[in-house]
Tab-separated table of C-alpha atoms in Angstrom:
chain	number	residue	atom	x	y	z
A	1	PHE	CA	9.154	-9.811	-1.145
A	2	PRO	CA	7.776	-10.088	2.379
A	3	ILE	CA	9.223	-12.923	4.464
A	4	VAL	CA	7.293	-14.714	7.209
A	5	PHE	CA	8.887	-17.402	9.370
A	6	PHE	CA	6.612	-20.292	10.414
A	7	THR	CA	8.384	-22.369	13.017
A	8	ALA	CA	8.161	-24.377	16.215
A	9	ASN	CA	11.150	-22.430	17.571
A	10	ASP	CA	9.620	-19.813	19.827
A	11	THR	CA	12.435	-18.598	22.036
A	12	GLU	CA	13.236	-14.915	22.163
A	13	GLU	CA	16.683	-15.650	20.737
A	14	ASP	CA	15.171	-17.463	17.719
A	15	MET	CA	12.731	-14.615	17.094
A	16	ILE	CA	15.471	-11.993	17.285
A	17	LYS	CA	17.594	-13.988	14.820
A	18	GLY	CA	14.600	-14.173	12.477
A	19	PHE	CA	13.987	-10.435	12.581
A	20	GLU	CA	17.707	-9.711	12.249
A	21	SER	CA	17.656	-11.916	9.144
A	22	GLY	CA	15.001	-9.649	7.639
A	23	CYS	CA	11.679	-11.353	8.245
A	24	ASP	CA	8.512	-9.258	8.328
A	25	ASP	CA	6.823	-11.512	10.890
A	26	TYR	CA	7.693	-14.557	12.969
A	27	ILE	CA	4.868	-16.989	13.680
A	28	SER	CA	5.460	-19.953	15.950
A	29	LYS	CA	3.317	-23.075	16.157
A	30	PRO	CA	0.626	-23.578	17.093
A	31	PHE	CA	-1.145	-20.680	15.413
A	32	SER	CA	-4.707	-19.912	14.427
A	33	ILE	CA	-5.622	-19.875	10.725
A	34	GLY	CA	-7.753	-16.770	11.362
A	35	VAL	CA	-4.833	-14.903	12.932
A	36	LEU	CA	-2.548	-16.118	10.138
A	37	LYS	CA	-4.926	-14.676	7.538
A	38	PHE	CA	-4.934	-11.253	9.190
A	39	LYS	CA	-1.162	-11.239	9.674
A	40	ILE	CA	-0.540	-12.079	6.006
A	41	ASN	CA	-3.112	-9.520	4.856
A	42	ALA	CA	-1.449	-6.850	7.025
A	43	ILE	CA	1.975	-7.655	5.574
A	44	LEU	CA	0.627	-7.587	2.016
A	45	LYS	CA	-1.154	-4.303	2.647
A	46	ARG	CA	2.038	-2.718	4.019
A	47	ASN	CA	4.073	-3.946	1.071
A	48	TYR	CA	1.661	-3.844	-1.872
A	49	GLY	CA	-1.311	-1.672	-0.941
A	50	GLU	CA	-4.790	-3.083	-0.415
A	51	ALA	CA	-4.648	-6.765	0.502
A	52	LYS	CA	-6.551	-9.295	-1.579
A	53	ASN	CA	-8.134	-12.552	-0.484
A	54	ILE	CA	-5.803	-14.498	-2.779
A	55	PHE	CA	-2.047	-14.515	-2.357
A	56	LYS	CA	0.144	-15.715	-5.236
A	57	TYR	CA	3.874	-16.306	-5.294
A	58	LYS	CA	5.575	-18.226	-8.088
A	59	ASP	CA	3.695	-21.569	-8.267
A	60	LEU	CA	1.950	-21.143	-4.886
A	61	LYS	CA	-1.577	-19.733	-4.473
A	62	ILE	CA	-3.384	-19.254	-1.153
A	63	ASP	CA	-7.107	-18.534	-1.332
A	64	PHE	CA	-8.173	-17.284	2.089
A	65	ASP	CA	-11.893	-17.269	1.302
A	66	SER	CA	-11.975	-20.960	0.387
A	67	ARG	CA	-9.080	-21.797	2.762
A	68	LYS	CA	-7.287	-23.719	0.012
A	69	ILE	CA	-3.659	-23.775	-1.023
A	70	HIS	CA	-2.522	-24.751	-4.501
A	71	LYS	CA	0.975	-25.513	-5.701
A	72	ARG	CA	1.429	-25.812	-9.457
A	73	ASP	CA	-2.381	-25.788	-9.795
A	74	GLU	CA	-2.689	-28.854	-7.524
A	75	GLU	CA	-4.553	-28.499	-4.231
A	76	ILE	CA	-2.440	-29.380	-1.223
């Protein structure tokens, strides 16, 4: 599965540790939702083929068109 780090730690050392740990991308706060969408779509496309507007993993669902996130079918 692709791994993306979302963090407030933005030093070069932190980023290198993240990539050495195997992450596919390292995104530090603050970040734009629009950029986040394209980064996630690019990662999904690289790993699974054509990216979709809905990302699902276990009990988490992210709908980029409606900009909603659901966990266990409950909107968060």
